[in-house]
mmCIF file of C-alpha atoms in Angstrom:
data_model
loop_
_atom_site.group_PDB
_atom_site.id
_atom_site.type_symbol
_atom_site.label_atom_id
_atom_site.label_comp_id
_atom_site.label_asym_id
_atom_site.label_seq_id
_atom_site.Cartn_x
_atom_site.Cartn_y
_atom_site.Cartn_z
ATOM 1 C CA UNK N 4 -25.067 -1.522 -26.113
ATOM 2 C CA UNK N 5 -25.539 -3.611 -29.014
ATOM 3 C CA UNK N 6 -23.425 -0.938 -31.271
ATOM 4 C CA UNK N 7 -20.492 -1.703 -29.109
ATOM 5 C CA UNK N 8 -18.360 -3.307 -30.769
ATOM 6 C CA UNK N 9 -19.157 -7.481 -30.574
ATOM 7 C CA UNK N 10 -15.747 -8.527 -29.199
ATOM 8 C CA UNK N 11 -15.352 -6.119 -26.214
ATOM 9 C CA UNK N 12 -19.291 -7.212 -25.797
ATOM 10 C CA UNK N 13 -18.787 -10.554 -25.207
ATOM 11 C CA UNK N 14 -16.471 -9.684 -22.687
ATOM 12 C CA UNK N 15 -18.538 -7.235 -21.339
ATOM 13 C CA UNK N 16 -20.952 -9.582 -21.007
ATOM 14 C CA UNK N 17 -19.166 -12.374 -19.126
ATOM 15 C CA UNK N 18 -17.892 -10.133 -16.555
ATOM 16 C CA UNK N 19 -21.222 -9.472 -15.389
ATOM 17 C CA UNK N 20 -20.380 -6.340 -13.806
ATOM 18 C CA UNK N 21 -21.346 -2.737 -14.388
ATOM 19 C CA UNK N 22 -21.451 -2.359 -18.426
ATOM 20 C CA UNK N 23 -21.308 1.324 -18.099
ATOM 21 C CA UNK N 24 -17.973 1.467 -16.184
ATOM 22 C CA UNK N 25 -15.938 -1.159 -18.239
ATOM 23 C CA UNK N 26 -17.094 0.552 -21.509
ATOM 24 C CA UNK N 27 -15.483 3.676 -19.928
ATOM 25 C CA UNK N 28 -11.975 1.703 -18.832
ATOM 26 C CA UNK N 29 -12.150 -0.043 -22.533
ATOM 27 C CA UNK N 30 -11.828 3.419 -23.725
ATOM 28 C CA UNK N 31 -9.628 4.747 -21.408
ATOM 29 C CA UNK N 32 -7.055 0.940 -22.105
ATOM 30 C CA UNK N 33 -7.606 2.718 -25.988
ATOM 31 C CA UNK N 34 -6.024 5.904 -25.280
ATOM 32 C CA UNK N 35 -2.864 4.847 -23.158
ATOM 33 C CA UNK N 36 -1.705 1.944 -25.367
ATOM 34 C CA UNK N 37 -0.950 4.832 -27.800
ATOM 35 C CA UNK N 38 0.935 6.639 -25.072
ATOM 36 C CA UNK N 39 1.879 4.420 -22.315
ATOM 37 C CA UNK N 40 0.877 0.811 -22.923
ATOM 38 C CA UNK N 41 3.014 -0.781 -20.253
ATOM 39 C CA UNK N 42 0.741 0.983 -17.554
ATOM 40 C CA UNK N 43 -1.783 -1.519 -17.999
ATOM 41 C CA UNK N 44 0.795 -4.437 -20.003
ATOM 42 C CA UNK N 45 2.375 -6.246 -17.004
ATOM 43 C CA UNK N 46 2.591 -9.385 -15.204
ATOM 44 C CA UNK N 47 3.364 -11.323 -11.726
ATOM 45 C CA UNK N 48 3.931 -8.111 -9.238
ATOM 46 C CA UNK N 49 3.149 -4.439 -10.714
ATOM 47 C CA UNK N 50 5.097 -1.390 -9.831
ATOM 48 C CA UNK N 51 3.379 0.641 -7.429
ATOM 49 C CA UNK N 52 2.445 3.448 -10.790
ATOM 50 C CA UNK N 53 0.461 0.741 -12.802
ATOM 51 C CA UNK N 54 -1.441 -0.919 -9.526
ATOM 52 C CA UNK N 55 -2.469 2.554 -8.511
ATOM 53 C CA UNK N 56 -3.616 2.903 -12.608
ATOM 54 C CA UNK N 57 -5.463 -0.411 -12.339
ATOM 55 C CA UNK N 58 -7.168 0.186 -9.078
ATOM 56 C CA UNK N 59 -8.039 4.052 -9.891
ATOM 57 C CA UNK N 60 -9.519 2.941 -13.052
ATOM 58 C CA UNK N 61 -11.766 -0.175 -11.021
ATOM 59 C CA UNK N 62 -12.619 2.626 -8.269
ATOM 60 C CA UNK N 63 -14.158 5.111 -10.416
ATOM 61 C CA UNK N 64 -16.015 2.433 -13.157
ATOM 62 C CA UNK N 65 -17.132 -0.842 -11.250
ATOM 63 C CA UNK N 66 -17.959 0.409 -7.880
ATOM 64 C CA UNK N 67 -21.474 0.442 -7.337
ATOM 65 C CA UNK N 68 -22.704 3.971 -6.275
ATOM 66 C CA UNK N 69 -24.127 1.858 -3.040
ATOM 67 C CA UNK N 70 -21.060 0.725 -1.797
ATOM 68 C CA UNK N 71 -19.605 1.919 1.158
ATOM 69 C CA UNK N 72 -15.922 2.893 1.157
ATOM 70 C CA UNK N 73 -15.131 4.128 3.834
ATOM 71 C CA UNK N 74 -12.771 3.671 5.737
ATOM 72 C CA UNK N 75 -11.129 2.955 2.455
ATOM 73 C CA UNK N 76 -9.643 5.823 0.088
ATOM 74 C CA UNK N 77 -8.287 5.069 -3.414
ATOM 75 C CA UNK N 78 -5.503 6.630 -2.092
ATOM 76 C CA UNK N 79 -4.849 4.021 0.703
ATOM 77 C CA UNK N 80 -5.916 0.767 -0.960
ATOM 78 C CA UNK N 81 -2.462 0.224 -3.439
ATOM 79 C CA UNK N 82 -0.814 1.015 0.420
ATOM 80 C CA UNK N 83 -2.963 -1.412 1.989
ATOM 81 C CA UNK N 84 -2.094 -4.007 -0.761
ATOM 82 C CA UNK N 85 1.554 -3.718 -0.639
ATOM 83 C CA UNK N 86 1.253 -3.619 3.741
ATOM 84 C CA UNK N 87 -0.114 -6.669 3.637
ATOM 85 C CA UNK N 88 2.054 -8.698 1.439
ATOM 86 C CA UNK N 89 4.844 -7.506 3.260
ATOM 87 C CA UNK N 90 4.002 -7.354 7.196
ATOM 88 C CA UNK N 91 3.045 -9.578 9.399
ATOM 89 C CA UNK N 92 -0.863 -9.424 10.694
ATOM 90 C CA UNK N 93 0.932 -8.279 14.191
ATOM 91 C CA UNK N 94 2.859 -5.428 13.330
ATOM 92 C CA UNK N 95 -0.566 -4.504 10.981
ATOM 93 C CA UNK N 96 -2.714 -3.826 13.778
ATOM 94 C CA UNK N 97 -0.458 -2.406 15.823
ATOM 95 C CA UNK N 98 0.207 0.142 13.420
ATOM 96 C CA UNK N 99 -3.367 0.493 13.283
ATOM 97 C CA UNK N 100 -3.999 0.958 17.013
ATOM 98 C CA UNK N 101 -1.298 4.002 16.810
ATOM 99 C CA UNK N 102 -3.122 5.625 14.385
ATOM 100 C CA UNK N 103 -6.458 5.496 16.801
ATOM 101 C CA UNK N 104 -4.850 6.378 19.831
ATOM 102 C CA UNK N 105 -3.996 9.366 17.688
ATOM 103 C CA UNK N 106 -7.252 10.429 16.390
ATOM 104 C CA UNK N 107 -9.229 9.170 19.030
ATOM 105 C CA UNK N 108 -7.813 10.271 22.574
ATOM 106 C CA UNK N 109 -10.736 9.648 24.347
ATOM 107 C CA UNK N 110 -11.158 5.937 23.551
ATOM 108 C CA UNK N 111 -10.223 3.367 26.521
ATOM 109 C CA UNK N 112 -7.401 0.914 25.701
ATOM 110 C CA UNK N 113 -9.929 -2.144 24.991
ATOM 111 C CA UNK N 114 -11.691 -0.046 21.930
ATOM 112 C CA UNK N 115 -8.925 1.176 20.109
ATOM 113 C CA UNK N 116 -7.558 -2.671 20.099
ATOM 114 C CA UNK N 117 -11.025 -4.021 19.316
ATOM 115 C CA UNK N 118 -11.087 -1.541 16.818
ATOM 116 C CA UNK N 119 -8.088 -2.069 14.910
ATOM 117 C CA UNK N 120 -8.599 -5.734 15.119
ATOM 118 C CA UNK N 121 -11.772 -5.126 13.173
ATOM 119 C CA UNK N 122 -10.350 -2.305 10.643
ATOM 120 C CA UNK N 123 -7.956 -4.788 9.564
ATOM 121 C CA UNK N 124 -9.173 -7.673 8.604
ATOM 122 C CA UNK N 125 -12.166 -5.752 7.394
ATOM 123 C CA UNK N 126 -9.756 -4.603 4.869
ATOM 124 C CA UNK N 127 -7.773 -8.002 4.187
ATOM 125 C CA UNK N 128 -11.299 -9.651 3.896
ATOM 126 C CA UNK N 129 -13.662 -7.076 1.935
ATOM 127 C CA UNK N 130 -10.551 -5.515 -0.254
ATOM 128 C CA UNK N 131 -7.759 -6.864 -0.612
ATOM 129 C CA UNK N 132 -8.745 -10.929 -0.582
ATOM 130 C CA UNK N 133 -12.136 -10.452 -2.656
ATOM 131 C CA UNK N 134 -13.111 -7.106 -3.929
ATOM 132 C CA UNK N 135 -9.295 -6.305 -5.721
ATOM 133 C CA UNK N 136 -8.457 -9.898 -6.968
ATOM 134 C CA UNK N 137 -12.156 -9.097 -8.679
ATOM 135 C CA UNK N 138 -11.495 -5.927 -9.632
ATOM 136 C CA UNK N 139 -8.090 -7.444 -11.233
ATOM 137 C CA UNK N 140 -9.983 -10.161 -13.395
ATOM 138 C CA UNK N 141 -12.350 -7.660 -14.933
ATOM 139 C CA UNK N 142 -9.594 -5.419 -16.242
ATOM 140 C CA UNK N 143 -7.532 -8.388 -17.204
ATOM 141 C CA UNK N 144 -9.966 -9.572 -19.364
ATOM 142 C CA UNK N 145 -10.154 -6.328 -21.041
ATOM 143 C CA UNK N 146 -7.062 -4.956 -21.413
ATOM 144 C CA UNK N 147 -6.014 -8.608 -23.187
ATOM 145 C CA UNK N 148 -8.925 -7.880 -25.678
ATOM 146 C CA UNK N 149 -7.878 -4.072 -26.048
ATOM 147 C CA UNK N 150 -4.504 -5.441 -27.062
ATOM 148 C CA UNK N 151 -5.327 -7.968 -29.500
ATOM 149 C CA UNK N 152 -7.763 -5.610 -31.085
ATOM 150 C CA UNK N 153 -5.016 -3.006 -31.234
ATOM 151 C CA UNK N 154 -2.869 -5.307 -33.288
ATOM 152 C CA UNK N 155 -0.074 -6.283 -30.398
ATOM 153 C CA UNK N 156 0.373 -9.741 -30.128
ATOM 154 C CA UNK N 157 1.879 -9.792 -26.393
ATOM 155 C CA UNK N 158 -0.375 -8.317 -23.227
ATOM 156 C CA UNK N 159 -0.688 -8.237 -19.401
ATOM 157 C CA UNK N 160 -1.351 -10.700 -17.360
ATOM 158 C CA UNK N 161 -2.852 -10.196 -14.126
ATOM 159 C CA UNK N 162 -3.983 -13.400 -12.702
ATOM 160 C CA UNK N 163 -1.000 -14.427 -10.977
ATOM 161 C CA UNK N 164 -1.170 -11.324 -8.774
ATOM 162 C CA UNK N 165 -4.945 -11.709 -8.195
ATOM 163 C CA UNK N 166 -4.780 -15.011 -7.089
ATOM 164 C CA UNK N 167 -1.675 -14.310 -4.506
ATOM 165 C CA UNK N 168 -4.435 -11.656 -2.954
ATOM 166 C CA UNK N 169 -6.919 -13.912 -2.945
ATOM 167 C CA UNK N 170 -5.190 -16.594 -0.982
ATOM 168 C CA UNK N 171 -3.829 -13.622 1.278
ATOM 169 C CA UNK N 172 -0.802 -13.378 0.077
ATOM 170 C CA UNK N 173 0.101 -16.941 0.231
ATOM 171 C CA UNK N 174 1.715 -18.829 -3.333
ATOM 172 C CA UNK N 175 -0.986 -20.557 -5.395
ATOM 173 C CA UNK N 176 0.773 -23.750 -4.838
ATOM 174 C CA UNK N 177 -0.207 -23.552 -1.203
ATOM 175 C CA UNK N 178 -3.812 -22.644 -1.935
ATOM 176 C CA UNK N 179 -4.952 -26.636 -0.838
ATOM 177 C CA UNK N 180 -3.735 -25.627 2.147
ATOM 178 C CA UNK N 181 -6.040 -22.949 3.077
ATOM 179 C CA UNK N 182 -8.861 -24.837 1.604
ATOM 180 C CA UNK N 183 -8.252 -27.499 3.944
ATOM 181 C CA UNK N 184 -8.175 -25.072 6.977
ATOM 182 C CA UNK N 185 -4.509 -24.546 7.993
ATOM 183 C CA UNK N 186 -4.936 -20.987 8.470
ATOM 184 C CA UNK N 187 -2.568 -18.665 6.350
ATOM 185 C CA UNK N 188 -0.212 -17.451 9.181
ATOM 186 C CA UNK N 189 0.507 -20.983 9.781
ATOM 187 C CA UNK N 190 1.641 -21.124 6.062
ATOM 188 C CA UNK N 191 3.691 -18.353 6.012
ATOM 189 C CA UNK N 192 5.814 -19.868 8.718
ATOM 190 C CA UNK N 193 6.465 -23.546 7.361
ATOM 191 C CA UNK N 194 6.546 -22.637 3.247
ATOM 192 C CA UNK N 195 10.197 -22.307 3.747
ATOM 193 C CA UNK N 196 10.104 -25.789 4.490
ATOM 194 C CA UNK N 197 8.194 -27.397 1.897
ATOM 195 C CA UNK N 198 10.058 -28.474 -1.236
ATOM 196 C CA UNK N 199 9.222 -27.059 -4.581
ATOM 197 C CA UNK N 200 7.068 -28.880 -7.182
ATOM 198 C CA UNK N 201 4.638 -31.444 -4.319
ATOM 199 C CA UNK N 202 1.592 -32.977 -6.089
ATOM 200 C CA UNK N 203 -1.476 -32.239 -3.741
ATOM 201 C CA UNK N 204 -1.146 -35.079 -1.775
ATOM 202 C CA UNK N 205 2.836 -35.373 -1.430
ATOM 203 C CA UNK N 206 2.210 -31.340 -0.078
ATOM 204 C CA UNK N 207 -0.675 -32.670 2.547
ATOM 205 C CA UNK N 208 2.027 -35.837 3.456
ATOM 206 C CA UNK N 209 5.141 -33.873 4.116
ATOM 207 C CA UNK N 210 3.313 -30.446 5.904
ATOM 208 C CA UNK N 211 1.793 -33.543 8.297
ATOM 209 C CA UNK N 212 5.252 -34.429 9.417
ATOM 210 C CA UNK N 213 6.133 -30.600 10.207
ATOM 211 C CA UNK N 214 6.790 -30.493 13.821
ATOM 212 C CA UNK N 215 7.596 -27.362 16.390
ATOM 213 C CA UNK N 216 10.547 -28.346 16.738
ATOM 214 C CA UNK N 217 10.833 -27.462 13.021
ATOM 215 C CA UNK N 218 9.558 -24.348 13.440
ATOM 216 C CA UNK N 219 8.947 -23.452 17.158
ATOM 217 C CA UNK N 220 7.192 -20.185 16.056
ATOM 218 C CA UNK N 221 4.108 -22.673 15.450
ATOM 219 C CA UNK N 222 1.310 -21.912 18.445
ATOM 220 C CA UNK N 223 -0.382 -24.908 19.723
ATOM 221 C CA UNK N 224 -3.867 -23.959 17.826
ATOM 222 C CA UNK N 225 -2.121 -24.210 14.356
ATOM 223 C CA UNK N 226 -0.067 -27.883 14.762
ATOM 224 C CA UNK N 227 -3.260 -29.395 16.113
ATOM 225 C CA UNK N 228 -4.676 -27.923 12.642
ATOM 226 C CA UNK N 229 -1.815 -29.820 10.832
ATOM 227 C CA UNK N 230 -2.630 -32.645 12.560
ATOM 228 C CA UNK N 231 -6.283 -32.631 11.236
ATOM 229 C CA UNK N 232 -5.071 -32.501 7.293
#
């Protein structure tokens, strides 16, 4: 380790993950800025070809070999991502307790629900809100050092889209929120609402005034949350 080269090290070394596997994606960033550099250089959202690069190159180098995976494929986690920034939790799981009913005929009603219930916020929890936006911060950090040491003076810039996983989709602007317990479906329903540019305590003031009859989607369990900011 100590004849790696002393920049990528002391990245290497404040990632604190496996030293082994980000050697290997350091070498691998090395190859495809000579051939396709903008598979790793981009920003804010990623196509669906350089997320499936990043995540195929964090599944095969910082997974520990103890991890369990399953039910998770690398082939299903970039369509897992995408799912959930787009859908709503609702039409998630019942997508989810299709695809049970399908492989499991035997199962009574109340298991394949329970089930899915489980399955998916297993993955919005363990994947796609903690072990991706990780995942994305590792890489970030080297692929910005593999660039700079490869003479380009521009880079990717992953952060953004970490941090929108991370909150669960929701804008980083409306991350006090969660921290103060209004629960993210809530959010998605009243950030239409909320006028651009709040300080923190302007954005607390005006989401306490939101009423149902603002948006009478609200269920009574999330406006007595509001009430509580």
């Amino acid at each position: 380790l100590n004849n790696f080269d002393e920049d990528y090290l002391r990245i290497i070394k404040k990632n604190a993950v496996s030293v082994e596997g980000q050697k290997t994606i350091i070498r691998e960033l090395e190859k495809q800025i000579k051939i396709n550099p903008y598979l790793f250089i981009w920003d804010n959202y990623p196509r669906k070809d350089q997320l499936g690069y990043i995540l195929e190159l964090a599944w095969n180098n910082l997974l520990k070999p103890t991890e369990t995976k399953a039910p998770m494929t690398i082939k299903k986690l970039p369509v897992s991502i995408y799912q959930n920034l787009n859908k709503d939790i609702n039409l998630l799981i019942k997508a989810e307790v299709t695809y049970l009913k399908g492989k499991n005929q035997s199962w009574e009603e109340q298991r394949v629900i329970d089930q899915a219930i489980e399955n998916i916020f297993r993955i919005k929890r363990h994947w796609i809100s903690y072990k991706v936006p990780k995942w994305l911060n590792v890489i970030d950090s080297l692929q910005k050092i593999v660039c700079k040491k490869n003479g380009l003076n521009f880079n990717g810039d992953y952060l953004h889209f970490a941090a929108i996983l991370e909150n669960e989709g929701v804008e980083e602007q409306f991350a006090l929120l969660i921290d103060m317990g209004i629960p993210v479906s809530t959010i998605h329903k009243i950030k239409h609402y909320i006028p651009e540019d709040l300080g923190d305590q302007d954005l607390i003031r005006f989401v306490k005034t939101i009423s149902r009859e603002y948006v009478p989607s609200m269920l009574e369990y999330e406006i007595e949350k509001i009430k509580q900011l």
